[in-house]
């Protein structure tokens, strides 16, 4: 429910900017502000919705009372499912519904202002160039070719964080724990290492489409989603400490 009026987008560029603003707000709710978002989604309250606003903010609120609503409404009652599943699964579920809502709002504007076939196609391609909220939240963002080239060229300066992407192309994106003979081994050895890596949190083995990060203290590897680290966050981490090393206690 948007308490502050926002300009109604009427062109492809304006609709896309509206989409990006709402998307940024939703990503904040499900990543950097996730604790606050979790607390606001009390299952004891009435049906609640998560709204992303064009000014890159978010809010949890009751659905609008007017029928039909001015804009398509987000998924209703997200708070009721909060305590019925693991937190990461609930966050992922909200992310999926948020992606669906964003698309419905964008193409509602397109239909309302008579976007033709070419305009709808251009809008979709612009939206499709951005990772979905679900991909960002779960760490399954697949970099484009241009992004991969940037990561590869800057891997030496950022190797201390040991963040890992899905397509191994350099040491920056290698998924598994490095061996002592890493520098002398070839690509075949790296592939063998990747297959043997397991997550220090959930125990699951390496997956080619998953983001991984290594603790610089205990040198154990973790799914980004298990330790709530996204590829975007990892870019700014100089030395990563896993939850166990951060609290100086062994994982239960």
Short mmCIF file of C-alpha atoms in Angstrom, two decimals:
data_model
loop_
_atom_site.label_atom_id
_atom_site.label_comp_id
_atom_site.label_asym_id
_atom_site.label_seq_id
_atom_site.Cartn_x
_atom_site.Cartn_y
_atom_site.Cartn_z
CA UNK A 1 0.00 0.00 0.00
CA UNK A 2 1.69 3.16 -1.16
CA UNK A 3 1.02 6.12 1.13
CA UNK A 4 3.06 8.58 -0.95
CA UNK A 5 1.87 9.23 -4.53
CA UNK A 6 4.38 8.47 -7.25
CA UNK A 7 4.40 9.67 -10.89
CA UNK A 8 2.62 7.21 -13.16
CA UNK A 9 5.07 5.80 -15.76
CA UNK A 10 3.85 6.15 -19.33
CA UNK A 11 6.84 5.27 -21.56
CA UNK A 12 8.95 2.10 -21.78
CA UNK A 13 11.86 3.85 -20.06
CA UNK A 14 9.62 5.19 -17.30
CA UNK A 15 8.03 1.79 -16.69
CA UNK A 16 11.48 0.19 -16.59
CA UNK A 17 12.72 2.78 -14.08
CA UNK A 18 9.61 2.12 -11.98
CA UNK A 19 10.39 -1.62 -12.16
CA UNK A 20 14.01 -1.07 -11.10
CA UNK A 21 13.01 1.10 -8.14
CA UNK A 22 10.47 -1.42 -6.86
CA UNK A 23 12.92 -4.29 -7.46
CA UNK A 24 15.67 -2.53 -5.47
CA UNK A 25 13.29 -2.02 -2.56
CA UNK A 26 12.24 -5.68 -2.55
CA UNK A 27 15.85 -6.87 -2.71
CA UNK A 28 16.67 -4.70 0.31
CA UNK A 29 13.79 -6.25 2.22
CA UNK A 30 14.99 -9.78 1.48
CA UNK A 31 18.74 -9.20 1.96
CA UNK A 32 20.15 -6.25 3.91
CA UNK A 33 16.88 -5.56 5.77
CA UNK A 34 15.85 -9.22 6.11
CA UNK A 35 15.79 -9.21 9.93
CA UNK A 36 13.48 -6.21 10.01
CA UNK A 37 11.31 -7.74 7.28
CA UNK A 38 11.12 -11.06 9.15
CA UNK A 39 9.97 -9.34 12.34
CA UNK A 40 7.27 -7.36 10.55
CA UNK A 41 5.75 -10.51 9.04
CA UNK A 42 4.18 -11.71 12.29
CA UNK A 43 1.91 -14.72 11.60
CA UNK A 44 -0.42 -13.47 14.33
CA UNK A 45 -1.29 -10.39 12.26
CA UNK A 46 -3.82 -10.19 9.44
CA UNK A 47 -3.02 -10.96 5.80
CA UNK A 48 0.11 -8.98 4.93
CA UNK A 49 1.76 -8.09 1.63
CA UNK A 50 5.31 -7.02 0.74
CA UNK A 51 5.34 -3.91 -1.42
CA UNK A 52 8.31 -2.56 -3.36
CA UNK A 53 8.08 1.18 -3.99
CA UNK A 54 9.46 3.15 -6.96
CA UNK A 55 11.79 5.11 -4.65
CA UNK A 56 13.76 1.91 -3.84
CA UNK A 57 12.11 1.36 -0.46
CA UNK A 58 9.78 -1.38 0.78
CA UNK A 59 6.96 -1.85 3.23
CA UNK A 60 4.91 -4.67 4.73
CA UNK A 61 1.26 -3.68 4.89
CA UNK A 62 -2.33 -4.82 4.57
CA UNK A 63 -3.69 -5.05 1.03
CA UNK A 64 -5.54 -2.06 -0.38
CA UNK A 65 -9.26 -1.93 0.35
CA UNK A 66 -10.43 -0.69 -3.04
CA UNK A 67 -11.77 -3.32 -5.47
CA UNK A 68 -10.42 -3.65 -8.06
CA UNK A 69 -7.09 -2.20 -6.85
CA UNK A 70 -5.36 0.60 -8.74
CA UNK A 71 -2.35 -1.69 -9.35
CA UNK A 72 -1.96 -5.48 -9.26
CA UNK A 73 -1.50 -6.63 -5.66
CA UNK A 74 1.44 -8.67 -4.30
CA UNK A 75 0.95 -12.17 -2.84
CA UNK A 76 -1.46 -12.02 0.09
CA UNK A 77 -0.72 -13.52 3.50
CA UNK A 78 3.04 -14.04 3.22
CA UNK A 79 3.26 -13.80 7.01
CA UNK A 80 1.16 -16.93 7.56
CA UNK A 81 3.80 -19.19 6.00
CA UNK A 82 6.74 -17.66 7.90
CA UNK A 83 6.92 -20.11 10.80
CA UNK A 84 5.87 -23.15 8.78
CA UNK A 85 9.17 -23.57 6.91
CA UNK A 86 12.87 -22.80 7.18
CA UNK A 87 13.62 -19.10 6.98
CA UNK A 88 15.69 -19.37 3.79
CA UNK A 89 12.91 -21.33 2.06
CA UNK A 90 10.33 -18.77 3.15
CA UNK A 91 12.49 -15.89 1.91
CA UNK A 92 12.94 -17.70 -1.42
CA UNK A 93 9.17 -18.18 -1.69
CA UNK A 94 8.56 -14.48 -1.07
CA UNK A 95 11.22 -13.68 -3.69
CA UNK A 96 9.42 -15.78 -6.32
CA UNK A 97 6.10 -14.07 -5.61
CA UNK A 98 7.84 -10.67 -5.69
CA UNK A 99 9.30 -11.41 -9.14
CA UNK A 100 5.83 -12.32 -10.39
CA UNK A 101 4.33 -9.16 -8.91
CA UNK A 102 6.97 -6.90 -10.48
CA UNK A 103 6.25 -8.29 -13.93
CA UNK A 104 2.50 -7.92 -13.46
CA UNK A 105 2.88 -4.26 -12.44
CA UNK A 106 5.20 -3.45 -15.34
CA UNK A 107 2.96 -5.02 -17.96
CA UNK A 108 -0.14 -3.53 -16.34
CA UNK A 109 1.35 -0.13 -17.13
CA UNK A 110 2.17 -1.38 -20.62
CA UNK A 111 -1.42 -2.45 -21.22
CA UNK A 112 -2.87 0.68 -19.64
CA UNK A 113 -0.90 3.01 -21.89
CA UNK A 114 -1.23 0.96 -25.05
CA UNK A 115 2.27 -0.43 -25.54
CA UNK A 116 2.53 -2.15 -28.90
CA UNK A 117 4.33 -5.41 -29.71
CA UNK A 118 7.73 -3.77 -30.14
CA UNK A 119 7.38 -1.70 -26.95
CA UNK A 120 6.37 -4.76 -24.92
CA UNK A 121 9.28 -6.73 -26.33
CA UNK A 122 11.75 -3.93 -25.56
CA UNK A 123 10.41 -3.64 -22.01
CA UNK A 124 10.74 -7.38 -21.44
CA UNK A 125 14.29 -7.46 -22.79
CA UNK A 126 15.29 -4.59 -20.50
CA UNK A 127 13.76 -6.38 -17.52
CA UNK A 128 15.24 -9.72 -18.51
CA UNK A 129 18.77 -8.28 -18.49
CA UNK A 130 18.47 -7.91 -14.71
CA UNK A 131 18.78 -10.93 -12.38
CA UNK A 132 15.49 -11.92 -10.81
CA UNK A 133 14.96 -11.25 -7.12
CA UNK A 134 14.96 -15.01 -6.55
CA UNK A 135 18.37 -15.30 -8.23
CA UNK A 136 19.79 -12.47 -6.12
CA UNK A 137 18.39 -13.80 -2.84
CA UNK A 138 19.49 -17.40 -3.41
CA UNK A 139 22.88 -16.47 -4.86
CA UNK A 140 22.15 -18.15 -8.19
CA UNK A 141 22.96 -15.11 -10.30
CA UNK A 142 24.62 -16.14 -13.55
CA UNK A 143 26.89 -13.38 -14.84
CA UNK A 144 26.63 -12.24 -18.43
CA UNK A 145 29.65 -12.54 -20.73
CA UNK A 146 30.56 -8.90 -20.09
CA UNK A 147 30.27 -9.34 -16.33
CA UNK A 148 32.37 -12.52 -16.46
CA UNK A 149 35.13 -10.66 -18.29
CA UNK A 150 35.10 -7.95 -15.63
CA UNK A 151 35.28 -10.53 -12.84
CA UNK A 152 38.15 -12.34 -14.53
CA UNK A 153 40.21 -9.18 -15.08
CA UNK A 154 39.82 -8.11 -11.46
CA UNK A 155 40.16 -11.53 -9.83
CA UNK A 156 43.73 -10.99 -8.57
CA UNK A 157 42.81 -7.91 -6.56
CA UNK A 158 39.70 -9.51 -5.05
CA UNK A 159 40.93 -13.05 -4.42
CA UNK A 160 41.13 -12.57 -0.63
CA UNK A 161 37.35 -12.80 -0.28
CA UNK A 162 37.40 -16.09 -2.22
CA UNK A 163 33.88 -15.57 -3.52
CA UNK A 164 32.74 -18.11 -6.07
CA UNK A 165 30.46 -17.84 -9.07
CA UNK A 166 28.83 -20.60 -11.06
CA UNK A 167 31.01 -20.86 -14.19
CA UNK A 168 34.65 -21.55 -13.27
CA UNK A 169 36.82 -19.43 -15.55
CA UNK A 170 39.56 -18.25 -13.19
CA UNK A 171 40.72 -18.49 -9.57
CA UNK A 172 38.13 -15.82 -8.75
CA UNK A 173 35.27 -18.16 -9.68
CA UNK A 174 36.73 -21.53 -8.68
CA UNK A 175 34.13 -23.33 -6.59
CA UNK A 176 36.13 -25.75 -4.42
CA UNK A 177 38.85 -25.51 -1.74
CA UNK A 178 42.27 -24.89 -3.32
CA UNK A 179 44.87 -27.61 -2.97
CA UNK A 180 48.57 -27.04 -2.30
CA UNK A 181 49.34 -28.03 -5.89
CA UNK A 182 46.67 -25.72 -7.30
CA UNK A 183 49.04 -23.52 -9.29
CA UNK A 184 50.58 -26.55 -10.97
CA UNK A 185 47.35 -28.41 -11.64
CA UNK A 186 45.33 -28.15 -14.85
CA UNK A 187 41.65 -27.69 -15.53
CA UNK A 188 40.97 -31.40 -15.03
CA UNK A 189 42.26 -31.22 -11.45
CA UNK A 190 40.05 -28.19 -10.78
CA UNK A 191 37.00 -30.06 -12.03
CA UNK A 192 37.81 -32.99 -9.73
CA UNK A 193 38.11 -30.60 -6.75
CA UNK A 194 34.78 -29.02 -7.56
CA UNK A 195 32.99 -32.35 -7.57
CA UNK A 196 34.32 -33.15 -4.07
CA UNK A 197 33.44 -29.85 -2.35
CA UNK A 198 30.71 -29.89 0.30
CA UNK A 199 28.96 -27.05 2.10
CA UNK A 200 30.07 -26.54 5.71
CA UNK A 201 26.52 -25.55 6.66
CA UNK A 202 24.17 -28.01 4.97
CA UNK A 203 26.60 -30.70 3.88
CA UNK A 204 25.35 -30.76 0.30
CA UNK A 205 27.89 -31.20 -2.46
CA UNK A 206 29.02 -28.74 -5.10
CA UNK A 207 26.50 -27.59 -7.69
CA UNK A 208 27.46 -25.88 -10.94
CA UNK A 209 24.70 -23.27 -10.73
CA UNK A 210 25.26 -22.24 -7.11
CA UNK A 211 27.21 -19.38 -5.56
CA UNK A 212 29.83 -20.49 -2.98
CA UNK A 213 32.11 -18.63 -0.57
CA UNK A 214 35.09 -19.79 1.48
CA UNK A 215 35.81 -18.81 5.10
CA UNK A 216 39.25 -17.18 5.32
CA UNK A 217 39.67 -18.48 8.88
CA UNK A 218 38.70 -22.18 8.84
CA UNK A 219 38.85 -22.47 5.01
CA UNK A 220 35.53 -24.31 4.86
CA UNK A 221 33.20 -23.71 1.92
CA UNK A 222 29.56 -22.67 2.10
CA UNK A 223 26.61 -22.10 -0.20
CA UNK A 224 26.02 -18.35 -0.29
CA UNK A 225 22.36 -18.96 0.50
CA UNK A 226 23.26 -21.00 3.63
CA UNK A 227 25.25 -18.14 5.17
CA UNK A 228 23.11 -15.33 3.69
CA UNK A 229 25.88 -13.98 1.45
CA UNK A 230 24.98 -12.90 -2.08
CA UNK A 231 27.47 -12.34 -4.92
CA UNK A 232 26.88 -8.60 -4.55
CA UNK A 233 27.75 -8.71 -0.85
CA UNK A 234 30.82 -10.87 -1.47
CA UNK A 235 32.28 -8.25 -3.77
CA UNK A 236 32.69 -5.92 -0.77
CA UNK A 237 34.06 -8.48 1.71
CA UNK A 238 37.83 -8.28 2.23
CA UNK A 239 38.00 -11.21 4.66
CA UNK A 240 35.02 -13.52 5.05
CA UNK A 241 34.36 -15.26 8.38
CA UNK A 242 31.73 -17.98 8.54
CA UNK A 243 29.12 -17.89 11.35
CA UNK A 244 31.10 -20.39 13.44
CA UNK A 245 34.34 -18.42 13.24
CA UNK A 246 32.53 -15.14 13.80
CA UNK A 247 31.00 -16.37 17.04
CA UNK A 248 34.14 -18.37 17.99
CA UNK A 249 31.93 -21.38 18.67
CA UNK A 250 31.63 -24.65 16.78
CA UNK A 251 28.54 -25.08 14.66
CA UNK A 252 25.87 -27.05 16.46
#
